[in-house]
């Protein structure tokens, strides 16, 4: 069911220094910061030849990554994202398998303007999984 690997997201406390690390030390192609208030994060997209990396910095009081950064003060891998052909078919199949969908179970528009869902890390090897409509 899952298709292409879309991105890995890394939560960071300081987006400027994280972006500089990827741009200057690793020599990657980085975007300008994009605030996404509806998701409580500011995102920098890093484009590699075969995939993407997203750097996430908390935005606002109730950022969903604030707690993660309390536990991981140096930053860390926050989630992985796989593409699916049909987000609703994928959701229904996973629900039938007993997997927990985060939030109200309805897809939201994600960082790339496409519908996304998040799956509970306890059901997926301790890893938060994002599914994105291809
Ligand atoms: Co993501």
CSV table of C-alpha atoms and ligand atoms in Angstrom, one decimal:
chain,number,residue,atom,x,y,z
A,1,UNK,CA,0.0,0.0,0.0
A,2,UNK,CA,2.7,2.6,0.9
A,3,UNK,CA,4.5,4.0,-2.1
A,4,UNK,CA,7.4,6.4,-2.4
A,5,UNK,CA,9.3,7.7,0.5
A,6,UNK,CA,8.4,11.4,0.7
A,7,UNK,CA,10.4,13.0,3.5
A,8,UNK,CA,12.0,12.6,6.9
A,9,UNK,CA,11.2,15.4,9.3
A,10,UNK,CA,13.7,16.6,11.9
A,11,UNK,CA,12.5,18.7,14.8
A,12,UNK,CA,15.0,21.5,15.8
A,13,UNK,CA,15.1,24.3,18.4
A,14,UNK,CA,16.8,26.8,16.2
A,15,UNK,CA,15.8,26.8,12.6
A,16,UNK,CA,18.4,29.3,11.5
A,17,UNK,CA,21.4,27.3,12.8
A,18,UNK,CA,19.8,24.0,11.6
A,19,UNK,CA,19.3,25.5,8.1
A,20,UNK,CA,22.9,26.8,8.1
A,21,UNK,CA,24.2,23.3,9.0
A,22,UNK,CA,22.5,21.7,6.1
A,23,UNK,CA,23.2,24.5,3.7
A,24,UNK,CA,26.8,25.3,4.6
A,25,UNK,CA,28.3,22.2,6.2
A,26,UNK,CA,26.4,19.6,4.2
A,27,UNK,CA,26.0,21.7,1.1
A,28,UNK,CA,22.3,21.0,0.6
A,29,UNK,CA,19.7,23.0,-1.3
A,30,UNK,CA,17.5,24.6,1.4
A,31,UNK,CA,14.3,26.7,1.1
A,32,UNK,CA,13.3,29.8,2.9
A,33,UNK,CA,11.5,29.3,6.2
A,34,UNK,CA,7.7,28.8,5.7
A,35,UNK,CA,5.5,29.5,8.8
A,36,UNK,CA,2.6,27.1,9.0
A,37,UNK,CA,0.5,28.4,11.9
A,38,UNK,CA,-2.2,25.8,11.4
A,39,UNK,CA,0.4,23.1,12.2
A,40,UNK,CA,2.3,25.0,14.9
A,41,UNK,CA,5.6,24.8,13.0
A,42,UNK,CA,7.9,26.7,10.8
A,43,UNK,CA,9.3,24.5,8.1
A,44,UNK,CA,12.5,24.6,5.9
A,45,UNK,CA,12.4,22.2,3.0
A,46,UNK,CA,15.7,20.5,2.0
A,47,UNK,CA,15.7,19.0,-1.5
A,48,UNK,CA,18.0,16.1,-2.2
A,49,UNK,CA,18.2,14.3,-5.5
A,50,UNK,CA,16.1,11.4,-4.4
A,51,UNK,CA,14.0,12.7,-1.4
A,52,UNK,CA,13.3,15.6,0.9
A,53,UNK,CA,14.1,16.6,4.5
A,54,UNK,CA,12.0,18.9,6.5
A,55,UNK,CA,13.4,20.9,9.4
A,56,UNK,CA,10.6,21.8,11.9
A,57,UNK,CA,10.8,24.5,14.5
A,58,UNK,CA,8.0,25.1,17.0
A,59,UNK,CA,5.7,28.0,16.2
A,60,UNK,CA,3.3,29.4,18.7
A,61,UNK,CA,2.3,28.3,22.2
A,62,UNK,CA,0.8,24.9,21.6
A,63,UNK,CA,3.2,23.5,19.0
A,64,UNK,CA,2.8,19.8,18.6
A,65,UNK,CA,6.6,19.4,18.5
A,66,UNK,CA,7.3,21.3,21.8
A,67,UNK,CA,7.1,18.2,24.0
A,68,UNK,CA,9.4,16.2,21.6
A,69,UNK,CA,12.0,18.9,21.8
A,70,UNK,CA,11.8,18.9,25.6
A,71,UNK,CA,12.7,15.2,25.5
A,72,UNK,CA,15.2,15.7,22.7
A,73,UNK,CA,16.9,19.0,23.3
A,74,UNK,CA,19.5,18.5,20.6
A,75,UNK,CA,16.7,17.9,18.1
A,76,UNK,CA,15.9,14.6,16.5
A,77,UNK,CA,14.0,12.7,13.8
A,78,UNK,CA,10.3,13.4,14.4
A,79,UNK,CA,8.5,11.5,11.7
A,80,UNK,CA,8.8,9.8,8.3
A,81,UNK,CA,6.4,10.3,5.5
A,82,UNK,CA,5.3,7.7,2.9
A,83,UNK,CA,3.0,8.4,-0.1
A,84,UNK,CA,-0.2,6.6,-0.7
A,85,UNK,CA,-2.4,6.6,-3.8
A,86,UNK,CA,-5.6,7.2,-1.9
A,87,UNK,CA,-5.5,8.6,1.6
A,88,UNK,CA,-9.1,7.5,2.5
A,89,UNK,CA,-8.5,3.9,1.3
A,90,UNK,CA,-5.3,3.8,3.3
A,91,UNK,CA,-7.0,5.2,6.4
A,92,UNK,CA,-9.8,2.7,6.3
A,93,UNK,CA,-7.5,-0.2,5.7
A,94,UNK,CA,-5.3,0.8,8.6
A,95,UNK,CA,-8.3,1.3,10.9
A,96,UNK,CA,-9.5,-2.2,10.0
A,97,UNK,CA,-6.0,-3.5,11.0
A,98,UNK,CA,-6.4,-1.8,14.4
A,99,UNK,CA,-3.9,1.0,13.8
A,100,UNK,CA,-4.7,4.3,15.5
A,101,UNK,CA,-5.0,7.5,13.4
A,102,UNK,CA,-4.0,10.7,15.3
A,103,UNK,CA,-6.4,13.6,15.7
A,104,UNK,CA,-10.0,13.2,14.5
A,105,UNK,CA,-9.1,10.6,11.8
A,106,UNK,CA,-9.8,13.0,9.0
A,107,UNK,CA,-6.9,14.1,6.6
A,108,UNK,CA,-5.6,17.6,7.0
A,109,UNK,CA,-3.8,19.6,4.3
A,110,UNK,CA,-0.1,19.1,5.0
A,111,UNK,CA,3.1,21.1,4.3
A,112,UNK,CA,3.0,20.3,0.5
A,113,UNK,CA,-0.7,21.3,0.1
A,114,UNK,CA,-1.8,17.6,0.0
A,115,UNK,CA,-4.0,15.6,2.4
A,116,UNK,CA,-2.0,13.9,5.2
A,117,UNK,CA,-2.7,11.7,8.2
A,118,UNK,CA,-0.5,10.7,11.1
A,119,UNK,CA,-0.3,7.2,12.6
A,120,UNK,CA,0.3,6.5,16.3
A,121,UNK,CA,4.0,5.8,16.9
A,122,UNK,CA,3.1,3.0,19.3
A,123,UNK,CA,1.6,1.0,16.5
A,124,UNK,CA,4.5,1.6,14.1
A,125,UNK,CA,7.8,0.5,15.8
A,126,UNK,CA,8.1,3.7,17.9
A,127,UNK,CA,8.0,5.9,14.8
A,128,UNK,CA,5.5,8.6,14.0
A,129,UNK,CA,4.4,7.9,10.4
A,130,UNK,CA,2.8,10.5,8.1
A,131,UNK,CA,0.9,9.4,5.1
A,132,UNK,CA,0.6,11.8,2.2
A,133,UNK,CA,-1.8,11.6,-0.7
A,134,UNK,CA,0.5,11.1,-3.8
B,1,LIG,CO1,5.9,15.7,7.4
